[in-house]
Structures are given as C-alpha cells and as structure tokens.
Short mmCIF file of C-alpha atoms in Angstrom, two decimals:
data_model
loop_
_atom_site.label_atom_id
_atom_site.label_comp_id
_atom_site.label_asym_id
_atom_site.label_seq_id
_atom_site.Cartn_x
_atom_site.Cartn_y
_atom_site.Cartn_z
CA MET G 1 118.42 148.07 141.83
CA TYR G 2 116.86 151.42 142.34
CA TYR G 3 113.40 152.41 140.62
CA PHE G 4 112.91 156.63 140.68
CA ILE G 5 112.18 159.41 138.37
CA TRP G 6 112.75 163.30 137.83
CA ASN G 7 112.31 166.35 136.72
CA GLN G 8 113.64 166.19 132.93
CA HIS G 9 113.46 170.27 133.17
CA SER G 10 115.39 170.70 136.22
CA VAL G 11 117.79 167.57 137.01
CA SER G 12 121.38 166.82 134.74
CA PHE G 13 123.06 163.41 135.63
CA SER G 14 124.37 160.64 133.86
CA LEU G 15 122.93 157.03 134.22
CA SER G 16 124.16 153.61 133.14
CA VAL G 17 121.69 150.91 132.77
CA HIS G 18 121.89 147.33 133.77
CA LEU G 19 119.45 145.70 130.87
CA ILE G 20 118.22 142.53 131.63
CA GLN G 21 117.62 139.44 128.95
CA SER G 22 115.82 136.87 128.81
CA CYS G 23 115.87 133.74 126.32
CA VAL G 24 113.40 131.61 124.63
CA LEU G 25 113.59 127.68 126.47
CA CYS G 26 112.82 126.22 122.90
CA SER G 27 115.54 127.40 120.75
CA VAL G 28 117.34 124.85 118.09
CA ASP G 29 121.01 126.62 118.40
CA GLY G 30 121.12 127.48 121.67
CA LYS G 31 122.56 131.34 121.43
CA PHE G 32 120.15 133.93 123.78
CA GLU G 33 122.90 136.94 122.48
CA VAL G 34 120.76 139.73 120.93
CA ALA G 35 122.23 140.52 116.86
CA VAL G 36 122.75 144.41 117.94
CA TYR G 37 122.99 145.86 120.72
CA VAL G 38 121.31 148.97 120.25
CA ASN G 39 121.26 152.45 122.80
CA ALA G 40 117.70 152.03 125.66
CA LEU G 41 115.38 154.77 125.14
CA ILE G 42 114.57 156.00 129.75
CA ASP G 43 111.58 157.99 129.84
CA PRO G 44 111.53 160.38 133.15
CA ASP G 45 108.76 158.26 134.52
CA GLY G 46 111.55 155.48 135.16
CA CYS G 47 109.83 153.53 132.24
CA VAL G 48 113.35 152.24 130.06
CA THR G 49 112.87 150.89 126.62
CA TRP G 50 115.11 148.88 124.79
CA ILE G 51 113.96 146.87 121.41
CA PRO G 52 116.70 144.65 120.41
CA PRO G 53 117.19 142.81 116.55
CA ALA G 54 116.95 139.48 117.30
CA ILE G 55 116.56 136.50 115.32
CA TYR G 56 114.47 133.50 116.89
CA ARG G 57 115.12 129.77 115.87
CA SER G 58 112.31 127.78 117.65
CA SER G 59 111.39 124.22 117.05
CA CYS G 60 108.18 122.02 117.72
CA PRO G 61 107.49 118.82 117.37
CA ILE G 62 105.39 118.42 114.00
CA ARG G 63 101.99 115.77 114.42
CA VAL G 64 101.86 113.31 111.38
CA ASN G 65 99.16 111.11 111.75
CA TYR G 66 97.00 112.93 109.30
CA PHE G 67 99.88 114.10 106.95
CA PRO G 68 99.43 116.04 103.88
CA PHE G 69 95.58 117.58 106.18
CA ASP G 70 97.18 118.03 109.18
CA TRP G 71 97.84 121.10 111.11
CA GLN G 72 100.33 122.15 113.61
CA ASN G 73 100.82 124.62 117.12
CA CYS G 74 103.87 125.88 117.27
CA THR G 75 104.93 128.26 120.52
CA MET G 76 107.73 130.21 121.69
CA VAL G 77 108.02 130.43 125.05
CA PHE G 78 110.35 133.70 126.56
CA ARG G 79 111.30 133.64 130.22
CA SER G 80 114.24 134.90 132.37
CA GLN G 81 116.98 132.52 133.06
CA THR G 82 118.28 135.01 135.89
CA TYR G 83 115.05 136.99 137.59
CA SER G 84 112.47 136.15 139.83
CA ALA G 85 108.91 137.56 138.98
CA ASN G 86 110.49 139.57 142.86
CA GLU G 87 112.73 141.26 140.22
CA ILE G 88 110.96 141.28 136.51
CA ASN G 89 107.57 141.06 135.69
CA LEU G 90 107.05 139.84 131.83
CA LEU G 91 103.92 141.62 130.39
CA LEU G 92 102.54 141.80 126.93
CA MET G 93 103.05 144.94 125.37
CA PRO G 94 100.71 147.39 126.00
CA GLU G 95 99.55 150.20 122.57
CA ASP G 96 96.47 152.59 122.78
CA ASN G 97 94.95 150.89 126.41
CA VAL G 98 95.12 147.40 124.61
CA THR G 99 97.25 145.02 126.23
CA VAL G 100 98.17 143.70 122.44
CA GLU G 101 97.82 139.88 123.19
CA TRP G 102 99.16 138.38 119.73
CA VAL G 103 101.74 138.09 117.70
CA GLU G 104 101.76 141.46 114.99
CA ILE G 105 103.17 140.09 111.34
CA ASP G 106 104.70 143.17 109.17
CA PRO G 107 103.57 142.67 106.17
CA GLN G 108 107.23 143.56 104.34
CA ALA G 109 109.25 141.83 106.64
CA PHE G 110 107.21 138.50 106.24
CA THR G 111 107.16 136.05 103.69
CA GLU G 112 104.54 134.08 102.72
CA ASN G 113 105.00 130.44 102.61
CA GLY G 114 104.28 128.12 100.11
CA GLU G 115 102.69 124.86 101.60
CA TRP G 116 101.53 126.42 105.78
CA VAL G 117 99.23 129.16 105.84
CA ILE G 118 98.97 131.24 109.89
CA LYS G 119 95.72 130.62 110.85
CA HIS G 120 95.76 131.62 114.03
CA ARG G 121 99.27 134.22 116.33
CA PRO G 122 97.43 134.63 120.24
CA ALA G 123 100.32 135.27 122.74
CA LYS G 124 99.70 134.73 126.81
CA GLN G 125 101.50 135.39 129.88
CA ILE G 126 101.30 132.63 131.68
CA ILE G 127 101.06 132.57 136.01
CA ASN G 128 102.70 129.04 136.68
CA GLU G 129 100.30 129.10 140.61
CA ARG G 130 101.70 126.34 141.95
CA THR G 131 104.89 127.44 141.88
CA SER G 132 106.28 130.92 144.54
CA ARG G 133 107.34 133.61 142.51
CA ASP G 134 111.21 133.29 143.71
CA GLU G 135 110.94 130.95 141.20
CA LEU G 136 112.17 131.31 137.54
CA ASP G 137 108.94 129.36 136.46
CA TYR G 138 106.40 131.12 137.41
CA GLN G 139 105.89 133.46 134.77
CA GLU G 140 106.47 133.12 131.38
CA LEU G 141 105.28 134.57 127.97
CA VAL G 142 104.25 132.14 125.51
CA PHE G 143 103.29 132.93 121.65
CA PHE G 144 100.86 130.10 119.63
CA LEU G 145 101.41 129.85 116.13
CA VAL G 146 99.04 127.61 114.63
CA ILE G 147 99.63 126.65 111.42
CA GLN G 148 97.65 124.55 108.40
CA ARG G 149 99.29 122.54 105.72
CA LYS G 150 98.72 123.58 102.25
CA PRO G 151 97.78 119.87 100.92
CA LEU G 152 97.27 120.98 96.83
CA PHE G 153 100.93 119.95 96.26
CA TYR G 154 100.62 116.33 97.61
CA ILE G 155 96.61 116.14 95.95
CA ILE G 156 98.21 116.41 92.55
CA ASN G 157 101.64 114.51 92.26
CA ILE G 158 100.75 112.18 94.80
CA ILE G 159 97.39 111.46 95.99
CA VAL G 160 95.50 111.22 92.53
CA PRO G 161 97.81 108.84 90.95
CA CYS G 162 98.60 106.85 93.79
CA VAL G 163 93.80 106.37 93.17
CA LEU G 164 94.51 106.48 89.29
CA PHE G 165 96.71 103.40 89.24
CA SER G 166 95.67 101.33 92.31
CA SER G 167 91.85 101.43 90.85
CA LEU G 168 93.07 99.68 87.95
CA GLY G 169 93.10 96.51 89.75
CA LEU G 170 89.49 96.62 89.28
CA LEU G 171 89.45 96.03 85.58
CA VAL G 172 91.39 92.84 86.03
CA TYR G 173 87.57 91.62 87.48
CA TYR G 174 86.59 92.63 83.18
CA LEU G 175 88.92 89.80 82.10
CA PRO G 176 87.19 86.33 81.38
CA ALA G 177 87.49 84.10 84.18
CA LYS G 178 89.86 81.33 82.68
CA ALA G 179 92.13 84.07 81.87
CA GLY G 180 93.87 84.00 85.77
CA GLY G 181 97.60 84.05 84.35
CA GLN G 182 96.39 87.82 82.53
CA LYS G 183 95.05 88.96 85.66
CA CYS G 184 97.67 88.19 88.12
CA THR G 185 100.09 89.11 85.19
CA MET G 186 98.31 92.95 85.15
CA SER G 187 97.76 92.28 89.35
CA ILE G 188 101.62 91.81 89.81
CA ALA G 189 102.41 94.66 87.25
CA ILE G 190 100.29 97.31 89.90
CA LEU G 191 101.25 95.56 92.93
CA LEU G 192 105.06 96.29 91.44
CA ALA G 193 104.08 100.31 90.68
CA GLN G 194 102.64 101.03 94.07
CA THR G 195 105.88 99.30 94.89
CA VAL G 196 107.89 102.11 93.19
CA PHE G 197 106.05 104.50 93.85
CA LEU G 198 106.54 104.53 97.70
CA PHE G 199 109.99 104.63 96.88
CA LEU G 200 110.22 107.64 94.64
CA ILE G 201 107.24 109.35 97.55
CA ALA G 202 109.24 108.37 100.11
CA LYS G 203 111.42 111.57 100.31
CA LYS G 204 108.03 113.46 100.72
CA VAL G 205 106.97 111.88 104.17
CA PRO G 206 107.54 112.05 107.25
CA GLU G 207 110.33 110.07 108.67
CA THR G 208 108.98 109.45 112.19
CA SER G 209 108.20 106.30 113.43
CA GLN G 210 105.76 107.77 116.51
CA ALA G 211 103.08 107.86 113.99
CA VAL G 212 101.74 106.44 110.28
CA PRO G 213 100.93 108.98 107.93
CA LEU G 214 97.18 108.85 106.66
CA ILE G 215 99.08 108.47 102.95
CA GLY G 216 101.26 105.94 103.98
CA LYS G 217 98.44 104.55 105.43
CA TYR G 218 96.14 104.54 101.73
CA LEU G 219 99.08 103.04 100.20
CA MET G 220 99.64 100.25 102.89
CA PHE G 221 95.29 100.18 102.39
CA VAL G 222 95.79 99.86 97.83
CA MET G 223 99.22 97.15 98.68
CA VAL G 224 96.53 95.35 100.92
CA PHE G 225 93.88 95.59 97.78
CA THR G 226 95.29 94.37 95.07
CA THR G 227 97.28 91.67 97.07
CA ILE G 228 93.62 90.32 97.26
CA VAL G 229 92.79 91.25 93.80
CA VAL G 230 96.13 88.61 92.58
CA MET G 231 94.37 86.02 95.61
CA ASN G 232 90.94 86.14 94.19
CA ALA G 233 92.54 85.67 91.16
CA VAL G 234 94.08 82.88 91.38
CA VAL G 235 91.49 80.95 93.22
CA VAL G 236 88.64 81.90 90.71
CA LEU G 237 91.69 80.24 88.24
CA ASN G 238 91.19 77.06 90.02
CA VAL G 239 87.69 77.17 90.02
CA SER G 240 87.43 77.27 86.27
CA LEU G 241 89.93 74.38 85.45
CA ARG G 242 88.42 72.43 87.69
CA THR G 243 86.59 68.86 85.75
CA PRO G 244 84.55 65.87 86.64
CA ASN G 245 87.41 63.22 87.48
CA THR G 246 89.17 65.47 89.98
CA HIS G 247 86.45 67.72 91.85
CA SER G 248 82.23 66.81 92.33
CA MET G 249 79.78 69.35 93.04
CA SER G 250 76.93 69.56 95.39
CA ASP G 251 73.40 69.79 94.84
CA ARG G 252 73.31 73.29 97.78
CA VAL G 253 76.85 74.46 96.30
CA ARG G 254 74.29 74.19 92.80
CA GLN G 255 71.81 75.89 93.91
CA VAL G 256 74.08 79.01 95.84
CA LEU G 257 76.05 79.70 93.01
CA LEU G 258 73.99 78.74 89.70
CA ASN G 259 70.55 79.64 91.08
CA PHE G 260 71.00 82.50 93.85
CA LEU G 261 73.92 84.63 93.77
CA PRO G 262 73.30 85.17 89.57
CA ARG G 263 69.26 85.73 90.24
CA MET G 264 70.55 88.62 93.06
CA MET G 265 73.49 90.26 90.62
CA ARG G 266 71.24 89.29 87.52
CA MET G 267 73.34 87.30 85.54
CA HIS G 268 72.20 86.64 82.10
CA MET G 269 72.78 82.82 82.88
CA GLN G 270 70.63 79.39 82.91
CA PRO G 271 68.97 78.34 86.34
CA TRP G 272 69.89 75.24 87.84
CA ALA G 273 67.53 72.64 88.11
CA PRO G 274 67.57 69.28 90.45
CA LYS G 275 66.71 66.06 88.71
CA ASP G 276 64.05 63.42 89.29
CA GLY G 277 63.50 60.15 90.01
CA SER G 278 64.34 58.42 86.61
CA GLY G 279 67.67 60.80 87.08
CA ARG G 280 66.33 63.26 84.02
CA SER G 281 66.87 67.16 85.25
CA GLY G 282 63.84 69.46 85.44
CA GLU G 283 62.16 71.60 82.65
CA ASN G 284 64.54 74.39 82.63
CA GLY G 285 67.68 72.48 84.23
CA TYR G 286 70.10 70.18 81.69
CA PRO G 287 71.51 66.37 83.09
CA PHE G 288 74.74 66.19 85.64
CA ALA G 289 76.16 63.69 85.78
CA ARG G 290 78.33 62.07 89.31
CA ARG G 291 81.67 62.25 89.38
CA ARG G 292 82.85 59.38 87.20
CA ARG G 293 85.89 57.25 88.24
CA SER G 294 89.11 58.14 87.35
CA SER G 295 90.37 56.06 83.41
CA VAL G 296 94.42 56.02 83.98
CA GLY G 297 94.10 52.28 83.46
CA LEU G 298 92.16 51.72 80.38
CA ILE G 299 93.66 54.98 78.79
CA ALA G 300 96.45 53.11 79.62
CA LYS G 301 95.61 49.41 78.09
CA ALA G 302 94.87 51.67 74.89
CA ASP G 303 97.96 53.11 75.12
CA GLU G 304 99.14 49.77 75.23
CA TYR G 305 96.86 47.78 72.49
CA MET G 306 97.48 51.17 70.17
CA LEU G 307 100.82 51.05 69.89
CA ARG G 308 101.23 46.84 69.58
CA THR G 309 98.10 47.23 66.75
CA ALA G 310 99.09 48.50 62.93
CA ARG G 311 97.53 52.02 62.38
CA SER G 312 95.60 50.63 59.25
CA GLU G 313 94.18 47.44 61.33
CA LEU G 314 93.05 49.30 63.73
CA MET G 315 91.33 51.43 61.15
CA PHE G 316 88.94 48.83 59.72
CA THR G 317 89.25 45.75 62.14
CA ARG G 318 86.43 47.36 63.62
CA LEU G 319 84.63 48.59 60.50
CA LYS G 320 84.34 44.67 59.00
CA LYS G 321 83.21 43.40 62.09
CA ARG G 322 80.15 45.59 61.99
CA ASP G 323 80.07 45.27 58.29
CA GLY G 324 80.46 41.22 59.20
CA LEU G 325 77.39 41.08 61.95
CA MET G 326 75.28 42.72 59.59
CA ALA G 327 75.53 40.86 56.84
CA ILE G 328 75.11 38.00 58.59
CA ALA G 329 71.95 39.36 60.60
CA LEU G 330 70.52 40.91 57.10
CA GLN G 331 70.84 37.61 54.89
CA LYS G 332 69.29 35.76 58.19
CA ILE G 333 66.43 37.28 57.60
CA GLN G 334 66.25 37.30 53.71
CA ASN G 335 66.49 33.70 53.40
CA GLY G 336 63.07 33.88 55.84
CA LEU G 337 61.53 36.62 53.78
CA GLU G 338 62.53 34.60 50.44
CA GLU G 339 60.54 31.17 52.23
CA GLY G 340 57.01 33.98 52.63
CA THR G 341 55.80 32.01 55.65
CA ALA G 342 54.89 33.21 59.04
CA GLN G 343 56.70 29.92 60.62
CA GLU G 344 60.16 30.36 57.88
CA ILE G 345 60.32 34.12 58.86
CA GLY G 346 59.99 33.51 62.64
CA ALA G 347 62.81 30.69 62.28
CA SER G 348 64.96 33.15 60.49
CA LEU G 349 64.84 36.14 63.38
CA ALA G 350 64.86 33.14 65.87
CA LYS G 351 68.66 32.38 63.76
CA ALA G 352 69.27 36.36 63.81
CA SER G 353 68.54 37.17 67.27
CA ALA G 354 72.08 36.84 68.52
CA GLU G 355 73.54 39.31 65.78
CA VAL G 356 70.97 41.73 66.60
CA GLN G 357 71.45 41.74 70.41
CA GLU G 358 74.66 42.67 69.42
CA CYS G 359 73.60 45.00 67.19
CA VAL G 360 71.70 46.85 69.74
CA ALA G 361 74.22 46.54 72.55
CA ALA G 362 76.38 48.77 70.03
CA CYS G 363 74.24 51.10 70.24
CA LYS G 364 73.31 51.32 73.29
CA HIS G 365 77.14 51.21 74.26
CA ILE G 366 77.24 54.60 71.94
CA THR G 367 74.73 56.35 73.26
CA GLU G 368 76.15 55.90 76.29
CA SER G 369 79.19 57.04 75.71
CA ALA G 370 77.04 59.94 73.86
CA ARG G 371 75.37 61.12 76.98
CA GLN G 372 78.14 60.25 79.46
CA GLN G 373 80.46 62.81 76.83
CA SER G 374 77.51 65.22 77.24
CA ASP G 375 77.59 65.08 81.08
CA PHE G 376 80.62 65.44 81.59
CA GLN G 377 80.64 68.14 79.73
CA ASN G 378 77.74 69.98 81.16
CA GLU G 379 79.92 69.63 84.39
CA ASN G 380 82.50 70.93 83.40
CA GLU G 381 80.51 74.38 82.37
CA GLU G 382 79.50 74.42 86.05
CA TRP G 383 82.38 74.97 87.12
CA PHE G 384 83.00 77.82 85.07
CA LEU G 385 80.17 78.92 85.57
CA ALA G 386 80.98 79.09 89.36
CA ALA G 387 83.91 80.55 88.52
CA ARG G 388 82.18 83.41 87.11
CA VAL G 389 79.57 83.95 89.39
CA ILE G 390 82.74 83.91 92.13
CA ASP G 391 84.47 86.25 90.26
CA ARG G 392 81.49 88.61 90.19
CA VAL G 393 80.81 88.75 94.18
CA CYS G 394 84.37 89.57 94.46
CA PHE G 395 84.13 92.77 91.49
CA PHE G 396 81.02 94.01 94.21
CA ALA G 397 83.33 93.09 97.41
CA MET G 398 86.37 94.61 96.11
CA ALA G 399 84.98 97.47 94.24
CA MET G 400 82.80 98.96 97.63
CA LEU G 401 85.96 97.83 99.61
CA PHE G 402 88.23 100.36 97.46
CA ILE G 403 85.95 103.06 97.30
CA LEU G 404 84.44 103.20 100.57
CA GLY G 405 88.29 102.45 101.71
CA THR G 406 89.45 105.28 99.81
CA ILE G 407 86.84 107.45 101.06
CA GLY G 408 87.57 106.88 104.23
CA ILE G 409 90.65 106.92 105.18
CA PHE G 410 90.72 110.64 103.50
CA LEU G 411 87.75 111.18 105.24
CA MET G 412 89.36 111.53 108.16
CA GLY G 413 92.07 114.11 106.51
CA HIS G 414 89.11 116.27 105.99
CA PHE G 415 87.22 116.71 108.60
CA ASN G 416 91.07 117.46 109.74
CA ARG G 417 90.73 121.36 110.50
CA ALA G 418 92.32 123.81 112.52
CA PRO G 419 90.37 124.84 115.06
CA SER G 420 88.23 127.56 114.41
CA THR G 421 89.49 129.81 117.50
CA PRO G 422 93.43 129.34 119.24
CA PHE G 423 92.20 127.69 122.91
CA PRO G 424 89.27 125.85 122.62
CA GLY G 425 86.30 127.17 125.27
CA ASP G 426 87.69 130.71 124.45
CA PRO G 427 85.49 132.19 121.83
CA LYS G 428 88.46 135.67 122.28
CA ARG G 429 89.96 135.09 118.80
CA TYR G 430 92.81 137.11 119.74
CA LEU G 431 93.36 140.02 116.51
CA PRO G 432 93.15 143.09 116.50
CA GLU G 433 90.23 144.56 115.98
#
C-alpha cells in the first residue's frame, strides 16, 4: 500500500482503491457485508472517505437478577480481521476538532422503544497493551449502550395484582379460631390463584436458569407465605378443639398464653389466676379442674343399661326411689313431732338418719357433678382462648413478614439503577456539549 498526495490543479490520473473492511464481533447473523457499495471520496491530502450503509445485528447477554427493575450494558466491538495495527489505525471520527466519543443517534431514523430507555451511549478506542501491534486484537473500537428497563407495564399488570391477592391471606386471621375449615379453604384458594397467576406471567419473565428474576423471587415468597398461613390455621384449629379428656394445660402455659401474651397484645380477656390451697381460684380467676380420667367404660355400661331397660322405667325408677326416701324420712320425723317430747323427737331423728344421709349424699353427688361439668367447660374455654391468642400472635407475625418481605424485595429493585456516569470512577459523561 502506498500513501501519496497531489496537486489537484496540475495532476490528472486514475486510481484504484482497496477498501479495508472491519467486522462487528458480537454479530448475530455473521454477515459482515455492507448493504450497498457506494463510491469512496478521495481528498488531495490522501484522506479516503468511504461511508457504506450497513445494518449490524448484535446481541448481548441480559442479567435478569432484578427483572423488571434491571438495566443492561450492551456493547458493539469493531475490529479488523485481516490487517494489524501496522497497516490500519482504528480511530473515532473527529468533528470540529473534537473526537466523537459517543454514539450518534439520528432522531429521524431512531424509533423510541416502549420498554427500554437509553441512559448512556459512550464510545472508546481500546488499546491492548499486553499484545503486540502485529496481533489483530491489539486495537478495537467499542460502542456502549447502557439501557434501563421501564417497569410501569410490569408494575400495573403483574406486581400490583400479585400484591393485592396475596394480602388477602392476612384476612384469614379475622375468621374465628374454630373456623379452621374456612381458613384453610380461603388460604388454599389464594395459593391456587397464585399458581395460576405464575403460569400466566411465565411468558413475560425471561427464560433463564442463570439467575432468579426479582419478580420470581417475590412470587415464591408469597407462595411460601400462604403455605405458612395454612399451617397456622391447622395449628390453631387443633388447639381450639382440644378437651380436658385428651390434653392437659400446665400452669406455665396458662401464665404465658392467658396472661402475658394477651396483656402485650391488648386483648380483652379475663386474666387467669392460680388456685389457692383450698382448690379455689383467686379473686380474678376461675376454677380449673385437673385432667379427668377417661369415661369410656362408664359410657359403655350406661349404654348397655339403657338398651336393656324400658324407657318408662328409666323415667320413673329414680323418681319413685327419691320420693320413697323423702316420704319415709318425713314420716319418721313427723311421728316424733306428734309425741312432743324431746326423747321422742331425738328417737325419730335417729330412726330417720339413714334416709337423711342418703339424701345428703345424693345432694353432694349432684353438686360434685355440676362442679365437674363447670370445670370441664371452663377448661374447654381455656383451650379456645389459647387458640385465640395463638391466632393473634400468628397474625402479627405474618403481617410483619408480609410487609417487610414485600418492601425489602422491591427496594432491591428500586435501588438497582443505572450508574450516573458511563464508567465508574470516570466523571466524563461522553456526550456532546
């Protein structure tokens, strides 16, 4: 190759020019030919200008860690594949004595994208000092495009609906503690809705296994959240349906579930107080019976007796016996009162003592049965109140988990912004002044 200049007024000659082609290394189709071959413009000072129109299709890897709040840095690298730096110099075009270190965008040919916005568009000449000038990768021109995704479409169509129907899981805790079936039904319905929603947005999320997108992380979070709500509903239902015949509650558990936690959460509940030595509860409490032994055997005997005895006899046997005891005792006492003397009255009371003792024993039995029934109901109420407290604790815990998890996940995307300058540590903005 020869370099020369001439006087354009005194020299006339013909000249053939060998045009040097370069290629883009990140091309998609692998075609490096120009679209239309145009003439080259040769100046008297030896400068040859050749601007052929060409369309380059490039690709760049996309990082989806913060999708849909992500930004990408796409580059186009131009390098000669046939000539070294000794034969060709790759330089950025100067304009008005200023090197154009940015990507020129023609506003008439450029179409604004609805999903991406260009944040930075610098250009640089890269010299690889680790190689010699004879190597092809010694010099190259790199054009950068830093683009930021517009997340409004994904916020309106994906994030907001997902947050709204996931927050319905918190309404489960407003159902009564014993309504475990309704709680589980509502939670599972929300879980199914999340699964269907995940299938619907699968086409909107980039298909990659290199990283989990931010929206995918949030969907997994709300699904785990709803699953924990279902588990809480099952546990609360189990506690609310316990009875003294199957479970016993220790005083320490009562102190925590019926005194400490309700006072912390400002629940309007009657506080529990331990029994005194006489077996009665304190001033603000109520009696709690110990765990009763199983009555399966007694129930079996009662069923057998009722099957063998007529219904009319069951109704009047104990009544006749009671009336007979009372009539005999009153008759004996009345006989002593008719005589009027102290000896006769004492003798009549002594004769009626056996019947009176039986009446007293029957009254004691009735009183004891009523007390045991009351204690049984009170302990059942204890388990129900304990289930209410556990349900309220789970509500506060899951509400805090949902709010903090939602805010934390989306704050990660909010702070994932494109840098203010194209290159870290370089304050130059690489834009026309």
